[in-house]
Amino acid sequence: QAGLTQPPSVSGNLRQTATLTCTGNSNNVANHGAAWLQQHQGHPPKLLSYSNNNRPPGISERFSASRSGNTASLIISGLQPEDEADYYCSGWDTSLSAWVFGGGTKLTVL
Amino acid sequence: QVQLQEWGPGLLKPSETLSLTCDVSGVSFSGYYWTWVRQPPGKGLEWIGEINYRGTSNYNPSLKSRVNMSVDTSKNQVSLTLRSVTAADTAFYYCARVLRSLFGFDPWGQGILVTVSS
């Protein structure tokens, strides 16, 4: 099943900004956007951003999302040690009539 | 608040049927779709399928031939069955609420590890 494409790893310096990307196509990201999830080791995923780029209640303003064409982005500002985690994008694929995930990006805070 | 809790056997033999249940509390069960997602240890997320209170379901095409989901609205439960399991089905299995208009899954249950081994 075709999914969304994410870089396996991204790193950023403490207190700096990291940008994570998620690439899809006209059947998913370009059409409906992408949601973003954060997963710490040993824990279930947690929703960080809806596909409309808004944050669920309780999510820090340091996490923001955007979309341009087939690519969605998660921008994490003021990187903190606790931001080290795996990040996944997800979306609805119209042609597959299925939810799809990216392969995940491991964020390292230096 | 909305809470989800998965439960079921954690160890299966090859060719057996996986059966898991998700208890939903703190929210109107009938207002949403509910989904199952799995994650092999150390790997990424894979969508299994979704179902609403009416029993309307959608499944991952790659698993469709082996998967069935059902709901028990009297108990606010969503169930998953996966037939003819192999070692490749070893994974953490999560249930989550689907926010369809926002294209997101929130919240998620804690997950349950299901191991398939002879």
mmCIF file of C-alpha atoms in Angstrom:
data_model
loop_
_atom_site.group_PDB
_atom_site.id
_atom_site.type_symbol
_atom_site.label_atom_id
_atom_site.label_comp_id
_atom_site.label_asym_id
_atom_site.label_seq_id
_atom_site.Cartn_x
_atom_site.Cartn_y
_atom_site.Cartn_z
ATOM 1 C CA GLN A 1 0.000 0.000 0.000
ATOM 2 C CA ALA A 2 1.413 3.401 -0.992
ATOM 3 C CA GLY A 3 1.964 5.621 1.994
ATOM 4 C CA LEU A 4 3.358 9.040 2.707
ATOM 5 C CA THR A 5 7.083 9.763 2.546
ATOM 6 C CA GLN A 6 9.053 11.107 5.491
ATOM 7 C CA PRO A 7 12.816 11.394 5.995
ATOM 8 C CA PRO A 8 13.977 8.716 8.461
ATOM 9 C CA SER A 9 15.812 11.184 10.672
ATOM 10 C CA VAL A 10 16.126 14.883 11.391
ATOM 11 C CA SER A 11 18.253 16.646 13.964
ATOM 12 C CA GLY A 12 18.215 20.128 15.411
ATOM 13 C CA ASN A 13 20.028 22.100 18.043
ATOM 14 C CA LEU A 14 18.550 22.865 21.423
ATOM 15 C CA ARG A 15 16.357 25.973 21.346
ATOM 16 C CA GLN A 16 16.529 26.083 17.541
ATOM 17 C CA THR A 17 13.897 25.142 14.967
ATOM 18 C CA ALA A 18 13.400 21.838 13.171
ATOM 19 C CA THR A 19 11.210 21.227 10.138
ATOM 20 C CA LEU A 20 9.853 17.770 9.358
ATOM 21 C CA THR A 21 8.336 17.012 5.988
ATOM 22 C CA CYS A 22 5.724 14.603 4.688
ATOM 23 C CA THR A 23 5.261 14.102 0.954
ATOM 24 C CA GLY A 24 2.188 12.595 -0.616
ATOM 25 C CA ASN A 25 0.264 13.182 -3.824
ATOM 26 C CA SER A 26 -2.945 14.641 -5.202
ATOM 27 C CA ASN A 27 -4.973 11.804 -3.690
ATOM 28 C CA ASN A 28 -3.984 12.498 -0.107
ATOM 29 C CA VAL A 29 -1.875 15.412 1.156
ATOM 30 C CA ALA A 30 -2.720 17.845 -1.651
ATOM 31 C CA ASN A 31 -6.416 17.076 -1.271
ATOM 32 C CA HIS A 32 -6.947 16.709 2.465
ATOM 33 C CA GLY A 33 -3.726 17.746 4.160
ATOM 34 C CA ALA A 34 -1.935 15.673 6.781
ATOM 35 C CA ALA A 35 -2.197 15.268 10.513
ATOM 36 C CA TRP A 36 0.896 14.930 12.683
ATOM 37 C CA LEU A 37 1.564 12.535 15.535
ATOM 38 C CA GLN A 38 4.332 12.382 18.136
ATOM 39 C CA GLN A 39 5.411 9.108 19.701
ATOM 40 C CA HIS A 40 7.870 8.752 22.528
ATOM 41 C CA GLN A 41 9.562 5.402 23.072
ATOM 42 C CA GLY A 42 7.223 3.008 24.827
ATOM 43 C CA HIS A 43 4.156 5.222 24.503
ATOM 44 C CA PRO A 44 1.223 5.417 22.103
ATOM 45 C CA PRO A 45 1.141 8.130 19.433
ATOM 46 C CA LYS A 46 -0.275 11.524 20.376
ATOM 47 C CA LEU A 47 -1.970 13.896 17.942
ATOM 48 C CA LEU A 48 -0.066 17.169 17.535
ATOM 49 C CA SER A 49 -1.869 18.752 14.626
ATOM 50 C CA TYR A 50 -5.045 18.232 12.646
ATOM 51 C CA SER A 51 -4.917 18.237 8.861
ATOM 52 C CA ASN A 52 -6.134 21.855 8.848
ATOM 53 C CA ASN A 53 -2.918 22.743 10.704
ATOM 54 C CA ASN A 54 -4.696 23.567 13.946
ATOM 55 C CA ARG A 55 -3.548 22.093 17.252
ATOM 56 C CA PRO A 56 -5.670 19.969 19.584
ATOM 57 C CA PRO A 57 -6.200 21.406 23.066
ATOM 58 C CA GLY A 58 -3.125 21.222 25.263
ATOM 59 C CA ILE A 59 -0.566 21.038 22.474
ATOM 60 C CA SER A 60 2.258 23.556 22.756
ATOM 61 C CA GLU A 61 2.367 26.532 20.393
ATOM 62 C CA ARG A 62 5.927 25.469 19.583
ATOM 63 C CA PHE A 63 4.388 22.923 17.222
ATOM 64 C CA SER A 64 2.967 24.336 14.021
ATOM 65 C CA ALA A 65 2.048 22.771 10.720
ATOM 66 C CA SER A 66 1.676 23.904 7.149
ATOM 67 C CA ARG A 67 1.082 22.494 3.674
ATOM 68 C CA SER A 68 2.215 23.373 0.203
ATOM 69 C CA GLY A 69 0.933 21.243 -2.625
ATOM 70 C CA ASN A 70 1.795 17.598 -2.005
ATOM 71 C CA THR A 71 4.030 18.317 0.977
ATOM 72 C CA ALA A 72 3.018 18.871 4.589
ATOM 73 C CA SER A 73 5.436 20.215 7.172
ATOM 74 C CA LEU A 74 5.678 20.180 10.951
ATOM 75 C CA ILE A 75 7.733 23.017 12.392
ATOM 76 C CA ILE A 76 9.001 22.662 15.941
ATOM 77 C CA SER A 77 10.422 25.849 17.386
ATOM 78 C CA GLY A 78 12.535 26.280 20.515
ATOM 79 C CA LEU A 79 13.602 22.638 20.491
ATOM 80 C CA GLN A 80 13.607 20.976 23.904
ATOM 81 C CA PRO A 81 15.096 17.645 25.013
ATOM 82 C CA GLU A 82 11.587 16.243 25.430
ATOM 83 C CA ASP A 83 10.904 16.829 21.740
ATOM 84 C CA GLU A 84 13.134 13.846 20.920
ATOM 85 C CA ALA A 85 10.640 11.356 19.575
ATOM 86 C CA ASP A 86 9.310 9.742 16.442
ATOM 87 C CA TYR A 87 6.967 11.856 14.354
ATOM 88 C CA TYR A 88 4.411 10.462 11.927
ATOM 89 C CA CYS A 89 2.157 12.116 9.397
ATOM 90 C CA SER A 90 -1.164 10.609 8.399
ATOM 91 C CA GLY A 91 -3.913 11.315 5.949
ATOM 92 C CA TRP A 92 -6.848 9.993 3.986
ATOM 93 C CA ASP A 93 -6.137 8.649 0.526
ATOM 94 C CA THR A 94 -9.073 9.141 -1.783
ATOM 95 C CA SER A 95 -7.929 6.659 -4.412
ATOM 96 C CA LEU A 96 -7.259 3.887 -1.881
ATOM 97 C CA SER A 97 -10.242 4.783 0.328
ATOM 98 C CA ALA A 98 -7.857 4.214 3.190
ATOM 99 C CA TRP A 99 -5.912 6.047 5.864
ATOM 100 C CA VAL A 100 -2.183 6.158 5.179
ATOM 101 C CA PHE A 101 0.824 6.912 7.327
ATOM 102 C CA GLY A 102 4.302 8.148 6.670
ATOM 103 C CA GLY A 103 7.176 5.909 7.666
ATOM 104 C CA GLY A 104 8.069 8.223 10.546
ATOM 105 C CA THR A 105 10.912 10.614 11.295
ATOM 106 C CA LYS A 106 13.160 10.258 14.321
ATOM 107 C CA LEU A 107 13.968 13.687 15.707
ATOM 108 C CA THR A 108 17.226 14.125 17.605
ATOM 109 C CA VAL A 109 17.809 17.251 19.680
ATOM 110 C CA LEU A 110 21.512 18.084 19.811
ATOM 111 C CA GLN B 1 -12.134 12.723 29.133
ATOM 112 C CA VAL B 2 -12.130 10.213 26.278
ATOM 113 C CA GLN B 3 -10.377 7.002 27.209
ATOM 114 C CA LEU B 4 -9.694 3.888 25.190
ATOM 115 C CA GLN B 5 -8.360 0.592 26.499
ATOM 116 C CA GLU B 6 -7.396 -2.399 24.393
ATOM 117 C CA TRP B 7 -7.469 -5.902 25.754
ATOM 118 C CA GLY B 8 -7.175 -9.487 24.600
ATOM 119 C CA PRO B 9 -4.678 -12.350 24.362
ATOM 120 C CA GLY B 10 -1.070 -11.300 24.033
ATOM 121 C CA LEU B 11 0.304 -14.537 22.606
ATOM 122 C CA LEU B 12 -0.926 -16.504 19.619
ATOM 123 C CA LYS B 13 0.337 -19.397 17.532
ATOM 124 C CA PRO B 14 0.642 -19.175 13.737
ATOM 125 C CA SER B 15 -2.657 -19.774 11.909
ATOM 126 C CA GLU B 16 -4.745 -18.762 14.936
ATOM 127 C CA THR B 17 -7.175 -15.846 15.024
ATOM 128 C CA LEU B 18 -6.321 -12.604 16.779
ATOM 129 C CA SER B 19 -9.237 -11.133 18.725
ATOM 130 C CA LEU B 20 -8.961 -7.786 20.483
ATOM 131 C CA THR B 21 -11.484 -5.469 22.092
ATOM 132 C CA CYS B 22 -11.328 -1.742 22.755
ATOM 133 C CA ASP B 23 -13.356 -0.252 25.605
ATOM 134 C CA VAL B 24 -14.421 3.355 24.949
ATOM 135 C CA SER B 25 -15.420 5.709 27.739
ATOM 136 C CA GLY B 26 -15.960 9.412 28.298
ATOM 137 C CA VAL B 27 -17.554 10.204 24.933
ATOM 138 C CA SER B 28 -20.645 9.506 22.895
ATOM 139 C CA PHE B 29 -19.746 6.274 21.150
ATOM 140 C CA SER B 30 -22.165 6.771 18.316
ATOM 141 C CA GLY B 31 -20.739 10.063 17.134
ATOM 142 C CA TYR B 32 -17.510 8.769 15.660
ATOM 143 C CA TYR B 33 -15.632 6.230 13.658
ATOM 144 C CA TRP B 34 -13.188 4.060 15.625
ATOM 145 C CA THR B 35 -9.990 2.717 14.159
ATOM 146 C CA TRP B 36 -7.344 0.062 14.731
ATOM 147 C CA VAL B 37 -3.683 0.747 13.955
ATOM 148 C CA ARG B 38 -0.758 -1.586 14.509
ATOM 149 C CA GLN B 39 2.965 -1.108 14.925
ATOM 150 C CA PRO B 40 5.520 -3.920 14.754
ATOM 151 C CA PRO B 41 8.175 -3.397 17.450
ATOM 152 C CA GLY B 42 10.665 -0.798 16.270
ATOM 153 C CA LYS B 43 8.744 -0.069 13.067
ATOM 154 C CA GLY B 44 6.142 2.359 11.751
ATOM 155 C CA LEU B 45 2.379 2.608 11.962
ATOM 156 C CA GLU B 46 0.004 0.618 9.765
ATOM 157 C CA TRP B 47 -3.696 1.355 9.483
ATOM 158 C CA ILE B 48 -5.863 -1.743 9.849
ATOM 159 C CA GLY B 49 -9.397 -0.403 9.472
ATOM 160 C CA GLU B 50 -12.217 1.663 10.936
ATOM 161 C CA ILE B 51 -15.843 1.207 11.921
ATOM 162 C CA ASN B 52 -18.716 3.362 13.163
ATOM 163 C CA TYR B 53 -21.581 2.619 15.517
ATOM 164 C CA ARG B 54 -23.752 1.413 12.647
ATOM 165 C CA GLY B 55 -21.147 -1.156 11.729
ATOM 166 C CA THR B 56 -20.073 0.635 8.567
ATOM 167 C CA SER B 57 -16.439 -0.298 8.070
ATOM 168 C CA ASN B 58 -13.415 0.342 5.871
ATOM 169 C CA TYR B 59 -10.358 -1.881 5.839
ATOM 170 C CA ASN B 60 -6.783 -1.641 4.673
ATOM 171 C CA PRO B 61 -6.797 -3.323 1.241
ATOM 172 C CA SER B 62 -3.687 -5.294 2.160
ATOM 173 C CA LEU B 63 -5.418 -6.851 5.203
ATOM 174 C CA LYS B 64 -9.016 -6.867 4.036
ATOM 175 C CA SER B 65 -9.188 -10.599 3.329
ATOM 176 C CA ARG B 66 -8.280 -11.447 6.952
ATOM 177 C CA VAL B 67 -9.829 -8.605 8.969
ATOM 178 C CA ASN B 68 -13.207 -8.053 10.515
ATOM 179 C CA MET B 69 -14.350 -5.328 12.893
ATOM 180 C CA SER B 70 -17.515 -5.100 14.900
ATOM 181 C CA VAL B 71 -19.110 -2.852 17.503
ATOM 182 C CA ASP B 72 -21.161 -3.459 20.626
ATOM 183 C CA THR B 73 -22.969 -0.198 21.248
ATOM 184 C CA SER B 74 -24.450 -1.450 24.524
ATOM 185 C CA LYS B 75 -20.948 -1.827 25.947
ATOM 186 C CA ASN B 76 -19.199 0.945 23.972
ATOM 187 C CA GLN B 77 -16.777 -1.587 22.561
ATOM 188 C CA VAL B 78 -15.014 -2.008 19.243
ATOM 189 C CA SER B 79 -13.610 -5.403 18.337
ATOM 190 C CA LEU B 80 -10.978 -6.569 15.889
ATOM 191 C CA THR B 81 -10.420 -10.038 14.495
ATOM 192 C CA LEU B 82 -7.512 -10.977 12.265
ATOM 193 C CA ARG B 83 -7.487 -14.487 10.890
ATOM 194 C CA SER B 84 -4.607 -16.814 10.031
ATOM 195 C CA VAL B 85 -1.933 -14.842 11.832
ATOM 196 C CA THR B 86 1.777 -15.250 11.170
ATOM 197 C CA ALA B 87 4.888 -13.858 12.811
ATOM 198 C CA ALA B 88 4.497 -10.797 10.575
ATOM 199 C CA ASP B 89 1.372 -9.880 12.553
ATOM 200 C CA THR B 90 3.389 -9.466 15.742
ATOM 201 C CA ALA B 91 2.827 -5.852 16.729
ATOM 202 C CA PHE B 92 1.442 -3.365 19.179
ATOM 203 C CA TYR B 93 -2.228 -2.930 18.376
ATOM 204 C CA TYR B 94 -3.846 0.429 19.121
ATOM 205 C CA CYS B 95 -7.403 1.640 18.936
ATOM 206 C CA ALA B 96 -8.158 5.317 18.419
ATOM 207 C CA ARG B 97 -11.028 7.675 17.747
ATOM 208 C CA VAL B 98 -11.274 9.014 14.208
ATOM 209 C CA LEU B 99 -11.928 12.735 13.825
ATOM 210 C CA ARG B 100 -13.054 12.507 10.232
ATOM 211 C CA SER B 101 -13.635 16.172 9.547
ATOM 212 C CA LEU B 102 -10.165 16.950 10.890
ATOM 213 C CA PHE B 103 -8.518 13.880 9.340
ATOM 214 C CA GLY B 104 -6.869 12.909 12.622
ATOM 215 C CA PHE B 105 -6.852 10.095 15.172
ATOM 216 C CA ASP B 106 -7.288 11.270 18.771
ATOM 217 C CA PRO B 107 -7.010 9.986 21.414
ATOM 218 C CA TRP B 108 -5.242 6.641 21.269
ATOM 219 C CA GLY B 109 -5.396 3.740 23.648
ATOM 220 C CA GLN B 110 -2.256 2.548 25.415
ATOM 221 C CA GLY B 111 -1.928 -0.337 23.002
ATOM 222 C CA ILE B 112 -1.469 -4.052 23.482
ATOM 223 C CA LEU B 113 1.425 -6.173 22.290
ATOM 224 C CA VAL B 114 0.358 -9.281 20.419
ATOM 225 C CA THR B 115 3.089 -11.809 19.721
ATOM 226 C CA VAL B 116 2.689 -14.615 17.208
ATOM 227 C CA SER B 117 5.072 -17.452 17.909
ATOM 228 C CA SER B 118 5.045 -21.216 17.755
#
